[in-house]
Coordinates of C-alpha atoms in Angstrom, one line a residue:
X1416 CA -48.0 -81.2 -10.0
X1417 CA -46.6 -79.6 -13.2
X1418 CA -48.3 -80.1 -16.5
X1419 CA -47.4 -83.0 -18.9
X1420 CA -44.5 -82.4 -21.3
X1421 CA -44.7 -83.5 -24.9
X1422 CA -42.4 -83.0 -27.9
X1423 CA -43.4 -83.7 -31.5
X1424 CA -41.5 -83.1 -34.7
X1425 CA -42.2 -83.7 -38.4
X1426 CA -40.9 -83.0 -41.9
X1427 CA -43.0 -81.0 -44.3
X1428 CA -43.3 -81.5 -48.1
X1429 CA -45.9 -78.8 -48.8
X1430 CA -46.9 -75.4 -47.5
X1431 CA -50.2 -76.8 -46.3
X1432 CA -48.3 -78.5 -43.4
X1433 CA -47.7 -75.0 -41.9
X1434 CA -51.4 -74.6 -41.1
X1435 CA -50.4 -75.2 -37.5
X1436 CA -47.2 -73.2 -37.7
X1437 CA -47.9 -72.1 -34.1
X1438 CA -49.4 -75.0 -32.1
X1439 CA -53.0 -74.3 -31.2
X1440 CA -53.4 -71.5 -33.8
X1441 CA -54.9 -72.0 -37.2
X1442 CA -52.7 -70.2 -39.8
X1443 CA -53.6 -69.7 -43.4
X1444 CA -50.5 -70.2 -45.6
X1445 CA -49.8 -69.4 -49.2
X1446 CA -46.5 -70.3 -51.0
X1447 CA -44.9 -67.3 -52.7
X1448 CA -41.4 -68.6 -53.7
X1449 CA -40.9 -70.9 -56.6
X1450 CA -39.6 -74.4 -56.1
X1451 CA -40.3 -77.6 -54.1
X1452 CA -41.3 -76.8 -50.6
X1453 CA -39.2 -78.4 -47.9
X1454 CA -39.7 -77.7 -44.2
X1455 CA -39.7 -79.0 -40.6
X1456 CA -42.0 -78.3 -37.7
X1457 CA -41.5 -79.0 -34.0
X1458 CA -43.9 -78.4 -31.1
X1459 CA -43.1 -78.5 -27.4
X1460 CA -46.2 -78.7 -25.2
X1461 CA -46.2 -78.1 -21.4
X1462 CA -49.9 -78.0 -20.4
X1463 CA -51.5 -75.2 -22.3
X1464 CA -48.2 -73.6 -23.0
X1465 CA -46.4 -74.4 -26.3
X1466 CA -43.2 -73.6 -28.2
X1467 CA -43.3 -74.0 -31.9
X1468 CA -40.2 -74.0 -34.2
X1469 CA -40.6 -74.1 -37.9
X1470 CA -38.4 -73.8 -41.0
X1471 CA -39.1 -73.7 -44.7
X1472 CA -37.2 -73.5 -48.0
X1473 CA -39.2 -71.0 -50.0
X1474 CA -41.1 -67.8 -49.4
X1475 CA -44.5 -67.9 -47.9
X1476 CA -47.4 -65.7 -46.7
X1477 CA -48.9 -66.4 -43.3
X1478 CA -52.1 -65.1 -41.7
X1479 CA -53.5 -65.9 -38.3
X1480 CA -57.2 -65.3 -37.8
X1481 CA -58.5 -63.2 -34.9
X1482 CA -60.3 -66.1 -33.1
X1483 CA -57.2 -67.2 -31.3
X1484 CA -57.5 -66.0 -27.8
X1485 CA -53.9 -66.7 -26.7
X1486 CA -50.9 -64.4 -26.5
X1487 CA -48.2 -65.3 -29.1
X1488 CA -44.6 -64.1 -28.8
X1489 CA -42.5 -64.9 -31.9
X1490 CA -38.8 -64.7 -32.8
X1491 CA -37.3 -64.8 -36.2
X1492 CA -34.4 -67.3 -36.0
X1493 CA -33.0 -66.9 -39.5
X1494 CA -33.9 -65.5 -42.9
X1495 CA -32.4 -65.5 -46.4
X1496 CA -34.3 -62.4 -47.5
X1497 CA -36.7 -59.8 -46.2
X1498 CA -39.3 -60.7 -43.6
X1499 CA -42.2 -58.4 -42.6
X1500 CA -44.9 -58.8 -40.0
X1501 CA -47.6 -56.2 -40.1
X1502 CA -45.5 -53.2 -41.0
X1503 CA -42.5 -54.3 -39.0
X1504 CA -39.3 -55.3 -40.9
X1505 CA -37.8 -58.2 -39.0
X1506 CA -34.2 -59.2 -38.6
X1507 CA -32.9 -62.5 -37.1
X1508 CA -33.4 -62.6 -33.3
X1509 CA -36.1 -59.8 -33.4
X1510 CA -39.1 -60.5 -31.3
X1511 CA -42.8 -59.8 -32.1
X1512 CA -45.8 -59.7 -29.8
X1513 CA -49.1 -60.9 -31.2
X1514 CA -51.9 -60.0 -28.8
X1515 CA -54.9 -62.3 -28.2
X1516 CA -57.8 -62.1 -30.6
X1517 CA -55.7 -60.1 -33.1
X1518 CA -55.3 -60.9 -36.8
X1519 CA -51.7 -61.3 -37.9
X1520 CA -50.1 -61.4 -41.3
X1521 CA -46.5 -62.1 -42.2
X1522 CA -44.5 -62.3 -45.4
X1523 CA -41.3 -64.3 -45.8
X1524 CA -39.6 -63.5 -49.1
X1525 CA -37.3 -66.6 -49.0
X1526 CA -36.3 -69.5 -46.8
X1527 CA -36.6 -68.7 -43.1
X1528 CA -37.0 -70.2 -39.7
X1529 CA -38.9 -69.0 -36.6
X1530 CA -39.9 -69.8 -33.0
X1531 CA -43.1 -68.8 -31.2
X1532 CA -44.5 -69.4 -27.8
X1533 CA -48.3 -69.4 -27.1
X1534 CA -49.7 -68.9 -23.7
X1535 CA -52.7 -67.6 -21.8
X1536 CA -52.6 -63.9 -21.1
X1537 CA -53.4 -64.6 -17.5
X1538 CA -50.1 -66.4 -17.1
X1539 CA -47.9 -63.3 -17.6
X1540 CA -48.7 -62.1 -14.0
X1541 CA -47.0 -65.2 -12.5
X1542 CA -44.3 -65.7 -15.2
X1543 CA -43.0 -62.1 -14.9
X1544 CA -43.9 -61.3 -11.4
X1545 CA -41.2 -58.9 -10.1
X1546 CA -41.1 -57.0 -13.5
X1547 CA -43.9 -54.4 -13.2
X1548 CA -44.3 -53.8 -16.9
X1549 CA -44.1 -57.4 -18.1
X1550 CA -46.3 -58.8 -15.4
X1551 CA -49.1 -56.3 -16.4
X1552 CA -51.4 -58.0 -18.9
X1553 CA -52.0 -54.5 -20.4
X1554 CA -48.4 -54.6 -21.7
X1555 CA -49.3 -57.5 -24.0
X1556 CA -52.5 -56.2 -25.7
X1557 CA -50.8 -54.1 -28.4
X1558 CA -48.8 -55.2 -31.4
X1559 CA -45.2 -54.7 -30.6
X1560 CA -41.8 -55.3 -32.3
X1561 CA -38.5 -55.4 -30.4
X1562 CA -35.2 -55.1 -32.2
X1563 CA -32.7 -57.7 -30.9
X1564 CA -29.5 -56.9 -29.1
X1565 CA -27.0 -59.1 -30.9
X1566 CA -25.3 -60.3 -27.8
X1567 CA -28.6 -61.6 -26.4
X1568 CA -30.7 -62.4 -29.4
X1569 CA -28.3 -64.6 -31.4
X1570 CA -27.7 -66.8 -28.3
X1571 CA -31.4 -67.4 -28.1
X1572 CA -31.7 -68.3 -31.8
X1573 CA -29.2 -71.0 -31.2
X1574 CA -30.5 -72.1 -27.8
X1575 CA -34.2 -72.7 -28.7
X1576 CA -33.7 -75.4 -31.4
X1577 CA -31.2 -77.1 -29.0
X1578 CA -33.8 -77.1 -26.2
X1579 CA -36.3 -78.8 -28.5
X1580 CA -33.8 -81.4 -29.7
X1581 CA -32.7 -82.3 -26.1
X1582 CA -36.3 -82.4 -24.8
X1583 CA -37.3 -84.7 -27.6
X1584 CA -34.8 -87.2 -26.4
X1585 CA -35.3 -86.8 -22.7
X1586 CA -39.0 -86.0 -22.3
X1587 CA -39.9 -89.4 -20.8
X1588 CA -37.2 -89.1 -18.2
X1589 CA -38.0 -85.5 -17.1
X1590 CA -39.6 -84.9 -13.7
X1591 CA -42.5 -82.4 -13.4
X1592 CA -40.1 -79.9 -11.7
X1593 CA -37.7 -80.2 -14.6
X1594 CA -40.4 -79.7 -17.1
X1595 CA -41.5 -76.5 -15.4
X1596 CA -37.9 -75.3 -15.3
X1597 CA -37.6 -75.8 -19.1
X1598 CA -40.9 -74.0 -19.7
X1599 CA -39.4 -71.0 -17.8
X1600 CA -36.1 -71.4 -19.8
X1601 CA -38.0 -71.3 -23.1
X1602 CA -40.0 -68.2 -22.1
X1603 CA -36.8 -66.6 -20.9
X1604 CA -35.0 -67.2 -24.2
X1605 CA -37.8 -65.8 -26.3
X1606 CA -38.4 -62.8 -24.1
X1607 CA -34.8 -61.9 -23.3
X1608 CA -34.9 -59.1 -26.0
X1609 CA -38.0 -57.6 -24.4
X1610 CA -36.5 -57.8 -20.9
X1611 CA -33.4 -56.1 -22.1
X1612 CA -35.4 -53.2 -23.5
X1613 CA -37.0 -52.3 -20.1
X1614 CA -35.9 -49.1 -18.4
X1615 CA -33.8 -49.4 -15.2
X1616 CA -35.6 -50.4 -12.1
X1617 CA -36.7 -47.3 -10.3
X1618 CA -38.9 -48.6 -7.5
X1619 CA -36.7 -47.3 -4.7
X1620 CA -34.1 -49.0 -2.5
X1621 CA -33.8 -52.7 -2.1
X1622 CA -34.7 -54.5 1.0
X1623 CA -31.7 -55.8 2.9
X1624 CA -29.5 -57.5 0.3
X1625 CA -28.2 -60.0 2.9
X1626 CA -31.8 -60.8 3.9
X1627 CA -32.9 -61.3 0.3
X1628 CA -30.0 -63.6 -0.5
X1629 CA -30.8 -65.6 2.7
X1630 CA -34.4 -65.8 1.7
X1631 CA -33.5 -67.1 -1.7
X1632 CA -31.2 -69.7 -0.2
X1633 CA -34.0 -70.9 2.1
X1634 CA -36.3 -71.1 -0.9
X1635 CA -33.8 -73.2 -2.8
X1636 CA -33.3 -75.5 0.2
X1637 CA -37.0 -76.1 0.3
X1638 CA -37.1 -76.8 -3.4
X1639 CA -34.8 -79.8 -2.8
X1640 CA -33.2 -81.4 -5.8
X1641 CA -35.4 -79.9 -8.5
X1642 CA -34.0 -77.1 -10.7
X1643 CA -35.2 -73.6 -10.0
X1644 CA -35.2 -71.0 -12.8
X1645 CA -34.3 -67.4 -12.0
X1646 CA -37.7 -66.2 -13.2
X1647 CA -39.3 -68.4 -10.5
X1648 CA -37.3 -66.7 -7.8
X1649 CA -38.2 -63.2 -9.1
X1650 CA -41.8 -64.2 -9.2
X1651 CA -41.8 -65.7 -5.7
X1652 CA -40.1 -62.7 -4.1
X1653 CA -41.7 -60.1 -6.3
X1654 CA -38.3 -58.6 -7.3
X1655 CA -36.9 -57.7 -10.6
X1656 CA -33.9 -59.4 -12.2
X1657 CA -31.8 -56.2 -11.9
X1658 CA -32.6 -55.9 -8.2
X1659 CA -31.8 -59.6 -7.6
X1660 CA -28.5 -59.3 -9.4
X1661 CA -27.5 -56.2 -7.4
X1662 CA -28.3 -58.0 -4.1
X1663 CA -26.3 -61.2 -5.0
X1664 CA -23.4 -59.1 -6.4
X1665 CA -23.2 -57.1 -3.2
X1666 CA -23.4 -60.1 -0.8
X1667 CA -21.6 -62.9 -2.7
X1668 CA -19.7 -61.2 -5.4
X1669 CA -21.4 -63.2 -8.1
X1670 CA -24.7 -62.9 -9.9
X1671 CA -27.8 -65.0 -9.2
X1672 CA -27.5 -66.9 -12.5
X1673 CA -24.0 -68.1 -11.6
X1674 CA -25.1 -68.9 -8.0
X1675 CA -28.0 -71.0 -9.3
X1676 CA -25.7 -72.8 -11.7
X1677 CA -23.3 -73.6 -8.9
X1678 CA -26.3 -74.8 -6.8
X1679 CA -27.4 -77.1 -9.6
X1680 CA -23.9 -78.4 -10.1
X1681 CA -23.6 -79.3 -6.4
X1682 CA -26.9 -81.1 -6.6
X1683 CA -25.6 -83.1 -9.6
X1684 CA -22.4 -83.9 -7.8
X1685 CA -24.2 -85.3 -4.8
X1686 CA -26.5 -87.5 -7.0
X1687 CA -23.5 -88.8 -9.1
X1688 CA -21.5 -89.7 -6.0
X1689 CA -24.3 -91.8 -4.6
X1690 CA -25.4 -93.4 -7.9
X1691 CA -24.7 -96.7 -9.6
X1692 CA -23.0 -96.2 -13.0
X1693 CA -25.0 -99.2 -14.3
X1694 CA -28.3 -97.5 -13.6
X1695 CA -27.7 -93.7 -14.1
X1696 CA -26.1 -91.7 -16.8
X1697 CA -24.5 -88.3 -16.4
X1698 CA -26.6 -86.9 -19.3
X1699 CA -29.9 -87.8 -17.6
X1700 CA -28.9 -86.3 -14.3
X1701 CA -27.6 -83.1 -16.0
X1702 CA -30.9 -82.8 -18.0
X1703 CA -33.0 -83.1 -14.8
X1704 CA -31.0 -80.1 -13.4
X1705 CA -31.6 -77.9 -16.5
X1706 CA -28.3 -78.4 -18.3
X1707 CA -28.8 -78.9 -22.1
X1708 CA -25.4 -78.3 -23.6
X1709 CA -23.5 -81.2 -22.2
X1710 CA -20.1 -80.1 -23.4
X1711 CA -20.5 -76.7 -21.6
X1712 CA -21.9 -78.5 -18.6
X1713 CA -18.8 -80.7 -18.3
X1714 CA -16.7 -77.6 -18.5
X1715 CA -18.6 -75.9 -15.7
X1716 CA -18.5 -79.0 -13.6
X1717 CA -14.7 -79.5 -14.0
X1718 CA -14.1 -75.8 -13.3
X1719 CA -16.0 -76.0 -10.0
X1720 CA -15.0 -79.5 -8.7
X1721 CA -11.6 -80.2 -10.4
X1722 CA -12.9 -83.5 -11.9
X1723 CA -15.3 -84.5 -14.7
X1724 CA -18.8 -85.8 -13.9
X1725 CA -18.0 -89.3 -15.2
X1726 CA -15.2 -89.4 -12.6
X1727 CA -17.7 -88.5 -9.8
X1728 CA -20.3 -91.0 -10.9
X1729 CA -20.2 -93.9 -8.4
X1730 CA -17.2 -92.4 -6.6
X1731 CA -14.8 -93.0 -9.4
X1732 CA -13.2 -89.6 -8.8
X1733 CA -12.1 -90.5 -5.3
X1734 CA -10.7 -93.8 -6.6
X1735 CA -8.9 -92.0 -9.4
X1736 CA -7.2 -89.7 -7.0
X1737 CA -6.0 -92.7 -5.0
X1738 CA -4.7 -94.3 -8.2
X1739 CA -2.7 -91.6 -10.0
X1740 CA -2.4 -93.5 -13.2
X1741 CA -6.1 -93.3 -13.9
X1742 CA -7.9 -90.5 -15.7
X1743 CA -11.5 -90.3 -16.8
X1744 CA -12.9 -87.3 -18.6
X1745 CA -16.0 -86.0 -20.3
X1746 CA -19.6 -87.0 -19.9
X1747 CA -19.6 -90.3 -21.6
X1748 CA -21.1 -92.2 -18.7

């Protein structure tokens, strides 16, 4: 069974509230900028794993003491002025690795926001299995700074707060499998910049692409209705994302991310067709399958099935096609 999911958010009216800027870590904070401090802090907890997102209106100095034995990976979401961590100058969407039991200091010269995940170093072997460098704990024991690729990093800076907002509203309704999926999605968003910086896969030829795709399909069938993140597949089959993408593109003409999306959309379609509109909402079913931006989900759904999810719910799509004057759209159900 997957660990319990919890989401907590609060408003801050003083810099002292940032002493747990990263959940589980004690951080010493000093206000540098002049003016009334205003801020917000959110924590997502999934077992021992946590995501923290914070924002503040004035410059601050932060220091993490060396007694914290967890690995912390941080991302600068936004900043109005210069931000430095150790000797690294940070830009929005840049990623910072803070090894276990290592002191850390950062200076924010003005208003800023950040995200950070905190996990046990032993978890990286399973989370990143299939990526030889990232699955090796030795990769994470040095202070590191990764400059963001704009096409990747900016998407993550927008996605992470949205994940927190949606999870806060849906946490009581999420299954254990869905909670594990969102843990992987969070890790994926924070570490995408690191993943992008890896050199090309050079471990030799792939096993049969057709066989790999079939094995993945068998794995998904056994998973049933729960959502499966691409990092889970890579870990299970000990294959890198680049290799997995190459196999799916060769066999199916589309990447594994698109394939997984279609698989999840089909699962949602089946659930909606068999559900009572009085007892089930489209938003709840979509969230269970890992869709967080409901407008985009509705677009994907309509593109694949030619009808909106609210039409499918309870078989209304079939009735609408039999009654040409009717039209239902969107995800309002």
